[in-house]
Coordinates of C-alpha atoms in Angstrom, one line a residue:
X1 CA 111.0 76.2 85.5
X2 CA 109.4 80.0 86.0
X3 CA 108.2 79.2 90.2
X4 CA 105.0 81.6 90.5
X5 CA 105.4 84.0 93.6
X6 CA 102.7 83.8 96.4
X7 CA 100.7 87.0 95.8
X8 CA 100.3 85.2 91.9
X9 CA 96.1 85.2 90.9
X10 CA 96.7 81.3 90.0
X11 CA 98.9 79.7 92.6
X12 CA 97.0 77.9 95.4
X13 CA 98.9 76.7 98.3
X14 CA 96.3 73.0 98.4
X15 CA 98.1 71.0 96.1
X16 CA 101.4 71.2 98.3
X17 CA 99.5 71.5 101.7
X18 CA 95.9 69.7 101.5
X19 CA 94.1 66.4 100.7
X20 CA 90.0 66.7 100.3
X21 CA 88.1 63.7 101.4
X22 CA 84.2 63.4 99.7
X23 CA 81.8 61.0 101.5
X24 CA 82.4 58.4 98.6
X25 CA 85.7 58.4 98.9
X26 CA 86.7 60.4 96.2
X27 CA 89.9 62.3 96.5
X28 CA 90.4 65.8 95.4
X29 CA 93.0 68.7 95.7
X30 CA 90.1 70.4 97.3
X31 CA 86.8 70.7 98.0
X32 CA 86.1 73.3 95.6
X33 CA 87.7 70.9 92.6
X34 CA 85.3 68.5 92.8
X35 CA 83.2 68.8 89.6
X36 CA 86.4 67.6 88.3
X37 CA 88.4 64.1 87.7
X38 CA 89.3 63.0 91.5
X39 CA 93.1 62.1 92.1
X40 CA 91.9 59.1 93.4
X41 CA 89.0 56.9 95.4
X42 CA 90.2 55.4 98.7
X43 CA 90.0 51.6 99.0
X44 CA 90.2 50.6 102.8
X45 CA 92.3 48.1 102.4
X46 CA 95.1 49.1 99.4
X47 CA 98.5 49.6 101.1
X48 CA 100.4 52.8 100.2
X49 CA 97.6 54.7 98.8
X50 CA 98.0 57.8 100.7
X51 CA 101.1 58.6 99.0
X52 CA 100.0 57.4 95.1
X53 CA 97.0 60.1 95.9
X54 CA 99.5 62.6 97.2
X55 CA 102.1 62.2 94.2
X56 CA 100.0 60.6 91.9
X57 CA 100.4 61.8 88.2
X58 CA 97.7 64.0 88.2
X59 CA 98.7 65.9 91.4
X60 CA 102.1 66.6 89.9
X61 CA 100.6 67.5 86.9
X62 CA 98.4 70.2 88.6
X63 CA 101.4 71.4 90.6
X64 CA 103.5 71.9 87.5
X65 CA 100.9 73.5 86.2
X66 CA 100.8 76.5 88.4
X67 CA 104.3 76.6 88.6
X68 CA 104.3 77.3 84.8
X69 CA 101.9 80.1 85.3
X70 CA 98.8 78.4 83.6
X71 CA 95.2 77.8 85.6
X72 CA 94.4 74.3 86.0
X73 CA 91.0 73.9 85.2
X74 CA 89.8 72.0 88.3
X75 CA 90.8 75.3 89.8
X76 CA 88.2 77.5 87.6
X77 CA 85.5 77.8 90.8
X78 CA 88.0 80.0 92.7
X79 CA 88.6 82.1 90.1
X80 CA 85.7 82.6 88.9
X81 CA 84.4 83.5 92.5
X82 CA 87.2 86.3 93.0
X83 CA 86.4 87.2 89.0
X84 CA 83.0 88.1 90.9
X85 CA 84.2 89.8 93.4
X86 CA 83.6 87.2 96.0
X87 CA 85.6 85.1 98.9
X88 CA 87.6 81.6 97.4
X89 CA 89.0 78.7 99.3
X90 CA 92.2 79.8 97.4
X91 CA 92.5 82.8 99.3
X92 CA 91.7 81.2 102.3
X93 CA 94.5 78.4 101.7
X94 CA 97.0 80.8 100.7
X95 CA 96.6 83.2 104.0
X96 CA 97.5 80.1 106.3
X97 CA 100.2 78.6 104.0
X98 CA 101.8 82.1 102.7
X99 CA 105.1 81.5 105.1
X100 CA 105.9 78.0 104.1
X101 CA 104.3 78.0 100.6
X102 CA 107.8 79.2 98.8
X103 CA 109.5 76.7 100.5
X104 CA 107.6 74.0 99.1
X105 CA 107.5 74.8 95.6
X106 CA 111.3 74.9 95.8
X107 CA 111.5 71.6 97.6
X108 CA 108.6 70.3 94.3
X109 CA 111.0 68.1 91.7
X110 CA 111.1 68.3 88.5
X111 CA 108.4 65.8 87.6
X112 CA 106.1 67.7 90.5
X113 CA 106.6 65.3 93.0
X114 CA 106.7 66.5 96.8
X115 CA 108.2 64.8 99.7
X116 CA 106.5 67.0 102.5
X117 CA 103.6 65.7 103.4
X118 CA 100.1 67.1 103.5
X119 CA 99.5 69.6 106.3
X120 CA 95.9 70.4 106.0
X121 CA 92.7 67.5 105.5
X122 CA 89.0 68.4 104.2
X123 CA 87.5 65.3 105.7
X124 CA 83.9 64.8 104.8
X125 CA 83.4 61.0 106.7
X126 CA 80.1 60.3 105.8
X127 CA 76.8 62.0 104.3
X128 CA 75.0 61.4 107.3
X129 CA 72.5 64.4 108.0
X130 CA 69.5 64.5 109.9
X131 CA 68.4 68.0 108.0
X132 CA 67.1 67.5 104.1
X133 CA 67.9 71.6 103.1
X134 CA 66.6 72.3 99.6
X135 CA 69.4 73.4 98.0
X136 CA 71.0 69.9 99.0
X137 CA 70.3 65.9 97.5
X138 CA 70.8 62.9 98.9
X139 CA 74.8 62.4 98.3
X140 CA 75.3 64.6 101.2
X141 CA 72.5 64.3 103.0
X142 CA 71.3 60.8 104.4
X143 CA 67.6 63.1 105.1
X144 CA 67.0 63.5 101.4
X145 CA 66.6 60.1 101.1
X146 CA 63.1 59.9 101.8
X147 CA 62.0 62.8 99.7
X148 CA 64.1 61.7 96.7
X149 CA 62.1 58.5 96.7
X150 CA 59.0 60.1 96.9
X151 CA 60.1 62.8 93.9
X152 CA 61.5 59.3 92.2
X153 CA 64.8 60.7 92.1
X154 CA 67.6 58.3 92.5
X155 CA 70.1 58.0 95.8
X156 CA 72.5 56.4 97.5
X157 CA 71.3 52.3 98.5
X158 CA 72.5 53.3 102.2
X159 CA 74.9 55.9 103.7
X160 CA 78.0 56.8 102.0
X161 CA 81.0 56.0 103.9
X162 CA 84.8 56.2 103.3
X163 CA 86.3 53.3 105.8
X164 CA 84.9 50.2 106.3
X165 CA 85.6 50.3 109.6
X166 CA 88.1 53.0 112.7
X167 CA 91.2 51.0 112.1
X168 CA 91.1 51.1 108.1
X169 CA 90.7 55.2 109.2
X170 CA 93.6 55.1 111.7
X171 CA 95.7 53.1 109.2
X172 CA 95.1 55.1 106.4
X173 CA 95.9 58.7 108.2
X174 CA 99.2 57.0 110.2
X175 CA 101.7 58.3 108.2
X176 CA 99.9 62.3 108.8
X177 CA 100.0 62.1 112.5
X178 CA 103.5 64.3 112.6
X179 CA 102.6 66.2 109.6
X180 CA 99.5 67.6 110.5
X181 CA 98.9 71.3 111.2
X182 CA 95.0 71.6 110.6
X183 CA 92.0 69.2 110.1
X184 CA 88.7 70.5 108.2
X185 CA 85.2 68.8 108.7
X186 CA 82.1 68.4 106.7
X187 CA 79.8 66.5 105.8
X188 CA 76.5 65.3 105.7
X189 CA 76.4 66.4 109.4
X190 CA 80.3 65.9 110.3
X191 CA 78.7 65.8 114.2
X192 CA 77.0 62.6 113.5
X193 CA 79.8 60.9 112.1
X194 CA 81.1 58.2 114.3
X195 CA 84.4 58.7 111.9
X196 CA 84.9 62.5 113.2
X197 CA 84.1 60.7 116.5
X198 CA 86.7 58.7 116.5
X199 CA 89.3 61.1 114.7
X200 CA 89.5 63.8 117.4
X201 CA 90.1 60.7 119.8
X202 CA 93.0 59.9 117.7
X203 CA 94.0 63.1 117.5
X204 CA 94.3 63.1 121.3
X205 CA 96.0 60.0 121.3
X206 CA 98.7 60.7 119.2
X207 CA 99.3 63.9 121.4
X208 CA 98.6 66.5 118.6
X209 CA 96.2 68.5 120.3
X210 CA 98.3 71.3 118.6
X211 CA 96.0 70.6 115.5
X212 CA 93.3 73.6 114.9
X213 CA 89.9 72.1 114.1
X214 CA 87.6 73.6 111.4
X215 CA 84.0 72.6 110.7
X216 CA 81.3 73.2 108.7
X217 CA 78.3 72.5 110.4
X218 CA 74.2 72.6 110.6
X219 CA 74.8 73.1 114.7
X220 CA 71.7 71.1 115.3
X221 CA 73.9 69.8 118.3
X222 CA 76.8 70.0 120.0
X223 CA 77.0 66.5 121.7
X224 CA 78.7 63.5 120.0
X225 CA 78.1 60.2 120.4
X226 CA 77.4 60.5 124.2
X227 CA 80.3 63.2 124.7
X228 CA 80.3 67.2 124.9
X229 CA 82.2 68.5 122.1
X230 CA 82.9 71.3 124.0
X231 CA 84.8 69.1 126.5
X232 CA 86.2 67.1 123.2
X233 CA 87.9 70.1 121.7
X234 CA 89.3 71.5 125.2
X235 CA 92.8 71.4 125.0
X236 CA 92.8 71.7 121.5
X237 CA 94.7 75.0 119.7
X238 CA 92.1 76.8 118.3
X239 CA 88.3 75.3 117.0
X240 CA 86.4 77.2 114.1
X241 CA 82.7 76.4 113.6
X242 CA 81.2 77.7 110.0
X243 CA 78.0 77.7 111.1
X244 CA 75.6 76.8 108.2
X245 CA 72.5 79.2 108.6
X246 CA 70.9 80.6 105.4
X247 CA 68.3 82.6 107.0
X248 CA 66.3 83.2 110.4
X249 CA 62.8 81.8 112.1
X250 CA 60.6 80.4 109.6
X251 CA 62.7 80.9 106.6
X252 CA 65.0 78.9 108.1
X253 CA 63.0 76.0 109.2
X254 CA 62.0 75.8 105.0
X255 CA 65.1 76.0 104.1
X256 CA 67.4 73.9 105.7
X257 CA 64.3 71.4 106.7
X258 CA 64.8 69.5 109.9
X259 CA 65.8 72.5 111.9
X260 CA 64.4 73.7 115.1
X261 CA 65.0 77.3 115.2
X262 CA 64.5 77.6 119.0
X263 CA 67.3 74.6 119.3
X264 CA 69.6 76.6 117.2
X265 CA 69.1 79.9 118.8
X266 CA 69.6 78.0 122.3
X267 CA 72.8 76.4 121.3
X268 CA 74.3 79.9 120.1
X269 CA 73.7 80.9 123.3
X270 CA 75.6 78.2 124.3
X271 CA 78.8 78.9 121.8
X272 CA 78.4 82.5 123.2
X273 CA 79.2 81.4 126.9
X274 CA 82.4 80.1 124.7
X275 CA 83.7 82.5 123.0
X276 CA 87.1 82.7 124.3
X277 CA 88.1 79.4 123.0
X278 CA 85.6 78.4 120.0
X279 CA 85.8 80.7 117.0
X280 CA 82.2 80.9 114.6
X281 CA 82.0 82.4 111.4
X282 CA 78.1 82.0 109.4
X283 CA 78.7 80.9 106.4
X284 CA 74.9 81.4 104.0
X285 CA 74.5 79.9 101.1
X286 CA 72.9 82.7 99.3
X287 CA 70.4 81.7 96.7
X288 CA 66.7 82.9 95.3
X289 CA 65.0 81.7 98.7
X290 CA 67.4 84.0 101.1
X291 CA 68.7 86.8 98.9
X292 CA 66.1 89.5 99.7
X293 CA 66.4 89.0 103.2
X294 CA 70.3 88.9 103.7
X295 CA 70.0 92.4 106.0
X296 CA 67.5 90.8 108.7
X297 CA 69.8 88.0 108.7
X298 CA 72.9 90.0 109.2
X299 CA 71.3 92.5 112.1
X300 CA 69.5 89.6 113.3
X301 CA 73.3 88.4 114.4
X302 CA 74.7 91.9 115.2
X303 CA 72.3 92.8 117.3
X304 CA 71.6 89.5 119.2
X305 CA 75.0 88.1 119.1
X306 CA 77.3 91.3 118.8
X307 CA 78.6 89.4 115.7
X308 CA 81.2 91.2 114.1
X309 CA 80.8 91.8 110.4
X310 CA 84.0 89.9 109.5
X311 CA 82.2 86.8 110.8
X312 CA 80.6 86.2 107.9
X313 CA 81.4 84.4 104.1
X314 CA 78.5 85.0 102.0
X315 CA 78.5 81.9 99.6
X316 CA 76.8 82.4 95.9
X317 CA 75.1 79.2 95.6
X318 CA 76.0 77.7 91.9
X319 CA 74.4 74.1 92.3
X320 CA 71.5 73.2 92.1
X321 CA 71.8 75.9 89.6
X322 CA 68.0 76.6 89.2
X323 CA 67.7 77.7 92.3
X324 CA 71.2 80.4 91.8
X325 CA 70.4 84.0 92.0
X326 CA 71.5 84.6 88.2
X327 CA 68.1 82.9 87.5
X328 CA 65.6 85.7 88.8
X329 CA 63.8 87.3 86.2
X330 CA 65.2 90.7 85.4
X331 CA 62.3 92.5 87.0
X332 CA 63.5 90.2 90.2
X333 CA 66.9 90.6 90.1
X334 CA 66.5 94.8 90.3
X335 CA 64.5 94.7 92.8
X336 CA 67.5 92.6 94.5
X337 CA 70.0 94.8 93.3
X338 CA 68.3 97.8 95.1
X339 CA 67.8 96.0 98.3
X340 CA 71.7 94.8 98.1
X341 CA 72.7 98.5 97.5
X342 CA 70.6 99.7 100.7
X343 CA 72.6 96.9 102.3
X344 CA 75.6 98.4 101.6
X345 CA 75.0 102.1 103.0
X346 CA 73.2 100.7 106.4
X347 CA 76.0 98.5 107.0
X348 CA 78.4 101.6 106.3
X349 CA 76.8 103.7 108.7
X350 CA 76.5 101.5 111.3
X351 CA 80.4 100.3 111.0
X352 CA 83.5 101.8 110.3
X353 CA 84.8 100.7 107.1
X354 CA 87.8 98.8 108.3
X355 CA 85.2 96.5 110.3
X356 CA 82.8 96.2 107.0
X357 CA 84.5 96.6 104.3
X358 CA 85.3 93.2 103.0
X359 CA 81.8 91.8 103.6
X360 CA 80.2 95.3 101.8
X361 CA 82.8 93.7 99.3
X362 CA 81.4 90.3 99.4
X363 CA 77.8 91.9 98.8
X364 CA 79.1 93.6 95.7
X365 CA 80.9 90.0 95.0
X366 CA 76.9 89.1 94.7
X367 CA 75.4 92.0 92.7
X368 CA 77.6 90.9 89.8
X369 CA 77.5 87.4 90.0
X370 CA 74.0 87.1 89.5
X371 CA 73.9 90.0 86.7
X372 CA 76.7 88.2 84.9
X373 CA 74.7 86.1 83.2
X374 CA 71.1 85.9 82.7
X375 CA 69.7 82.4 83.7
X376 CA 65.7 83.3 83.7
X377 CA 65.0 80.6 81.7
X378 CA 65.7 78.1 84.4
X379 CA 62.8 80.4 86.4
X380 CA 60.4 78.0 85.5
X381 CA 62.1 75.3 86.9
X382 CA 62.8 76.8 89.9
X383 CA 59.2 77.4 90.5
X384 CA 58.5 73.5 89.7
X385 CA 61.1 72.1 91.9
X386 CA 59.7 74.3 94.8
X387 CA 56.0 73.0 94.8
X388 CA 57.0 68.8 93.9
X389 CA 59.1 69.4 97.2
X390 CA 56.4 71.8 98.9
X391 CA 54.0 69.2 97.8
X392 CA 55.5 66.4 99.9
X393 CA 56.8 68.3 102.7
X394 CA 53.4 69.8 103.0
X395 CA 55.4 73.5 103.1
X396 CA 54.1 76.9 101.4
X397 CA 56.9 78.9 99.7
X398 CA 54.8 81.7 99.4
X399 CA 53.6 82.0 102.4
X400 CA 57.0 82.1 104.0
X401 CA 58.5 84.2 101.2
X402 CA 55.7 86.4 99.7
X403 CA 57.8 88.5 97.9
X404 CA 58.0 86.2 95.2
X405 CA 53.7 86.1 94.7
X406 CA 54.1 88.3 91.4
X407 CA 57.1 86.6 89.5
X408 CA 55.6 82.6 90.6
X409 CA 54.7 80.6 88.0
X410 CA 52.2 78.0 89.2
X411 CA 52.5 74.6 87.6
X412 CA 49.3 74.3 86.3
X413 CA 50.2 77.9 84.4
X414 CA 53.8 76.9 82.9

């Protein structure tokens, strides 16, 4: 069998290091995979599942896969994003697993079994969120639940939840404990979860404080049922925060709705005093709403925060795809193209290019995503979706982004 070499453009370390965990229970090979068939759906009380997800028959089959050289196609978002020119979970994977990725495919049988276990778990817990953003729905976010009633849009009866209970959780994840090298958290709001809660307690319990911690998180707070986080994690190897922030002030407030912008600015402060043990990186989703005000966002945190240009992963936003940027009408999307290009040369003369070069990259990654295909004819329906929600939230797009006024179609002219 031909065994693919590290630096191949179609291996991916997650099907020999990583389980993904969606707030349903659905189990993927990643959280990028998951417009695809899931390996599995947890059931709290099934003995031995771990392992039939791990080494079920389509896990091998996706391992054997890249092993032969071909793409699996619950693997086509990654590619597509580096097609683009942009960042992919794949290449993240693959920089923390490079050393002991050969080994493992050379330990995979025949049949694409492994024995090793996983290493690395995308946990999302729950869908509870107390923020309703727009580019978001109610199956992972609890605070859409309202709204999507009001828009008669169906949800979830009640909160999504993978365990019944902590010791289905602690039972389930037993057999990880000594396998463990890095834990990933999402959500919903993973801060809320009484699951995550309970996890890094666990974690402490079983002595692997040698775990590195990543999140993804609104940082509307830093406490935890009752506990400081920053005491929870202290001990702890290393703690990453990707900080979900699309935008600044207002624009943020509309956009990821719920948010207090004073709070968030207070409790950057807060990571700031921390910096020598808790690692953030701002991760916007970049989409019609944000995408002609990306440089105010990114001086906003060089010159408050002395962020670093490398702190950021610019994320083209593909779903809900009416509100992607490949749906601006052309007249639109130049105008974006020229601001994007600006971007480009400020943030080359204010940094070296070994500082700013991979997100000047990531900015290109954008240009041609959204001119790769021409999507207008969703435009309308983007401009509809924007005043149902504005209607009920008793928000004005326009007023908080005016640069759309001329290319707004109002719904009584559609």
């Amino acid at each position: 069998m031909l065994v693919m070499t590290t630096d191949s453009k179609i291996l991916c370390a997650a099907p020999w290091t990583h389980l993904s965990v969606e707030p349903n229970g659905a189990v993927f090979t990643c959280c990028m995979a998951t417009s695809s068939k899931a390996l599995g759906l947890i059931k709290s009380n099934k003995e031995g599942q771990l392992q039939e997800l791990w080494n079920g028959e389509l896990m091998k089959s996706i391992r054997l896969e890249m092993m032969k050289g071909r793409a699996p196609h619950q693997c086509r978002p990654c590619y597509e994003l580096e097609e683009d020119g942009s960042f992919s979970q794949r290449v993240f994977i693959n920089e923390r697993f490079k050393r002991v990725l050969p080994q493992l495919i050379e330990e995979t049988h025949q049949d694409g079994k492994l024995n090793a276990q996983p290493q690395y778990l995308g946990l999302r817990f729950s869908n509870i969120c107390n923020f309703a953003c727009r580019i978001c729905d109610g199956q992972l976010s609890t605070g859409w639940y309202k709204d999507e009633e009001r828009l008669g849009r169906e949800h979830p009866d009640g909160p999504l939840k993978v365990f019944e209970n902590i010791e289905t959780l602690e039972n389930f994840f037993a057999p990880l404990w000594p396998h463990l090298s890095w834990v990933y958290f999402a959500g919903g709001e993973p801060f809320l979860s009484v699951e995550h809660h309970s996890f890094l307690h666990l974690l402490r319990r079983n002595q692997r404080l040698d775990v590195d911690l990543l999140y993804n998180t609104n940082l509307s707070t830093l406490k935890s049922f009752g506990e400081d986080l920053l005491e929870l994690w202290d001990g702890f190897h290393s703690v990453t925060l990707n900080v979900s922030l699309d935008a600044i002030y207002a624009r943020a407030e509309y956009l990821r709705y719920g948010q207090n912008w004073q709070e968030t600015e207070d409790l950057l402060k807060l990571l700031r005093n921390h910096q020598d043990r808790i690692n953030v990186t701002f991760t916007p989703v970049i989409s019609i709403h944000n995408i002609f005000h990306l440089k105010d966002y990114l001086f906003y945190f060089f010159d408050n925060f002395s962020v670093r240009p490398d702190q950021f992963v610019l994320d083209p936003l593909k779903s809900p795809s009416h509100s992607s940027i490949n749906v601006l009408p052309q007249g639109a999307k130049e105008k974006a193209k020229s601001v994007l290009k600006l971007l480009q040369k400020e943030l080359l003369s204010h940094f070296d290019l070994n500082d700013c070069g991979i997100l000047v990259k990531q900015i290109a990654g954008l240009m041609t995503f959204m001119e790769a295909e021409d999507c207008s004819s969703l435009w309308p329906n983007f401009c509809d979706d924007i005043q149902k929600v504005d209607e009920i939230r008793e928000q004005d797009f326009l007023d908080v982004f005016p640069e759309f006024k001329e290319y707004f179609i109002e719904r009584d002219q559609a």
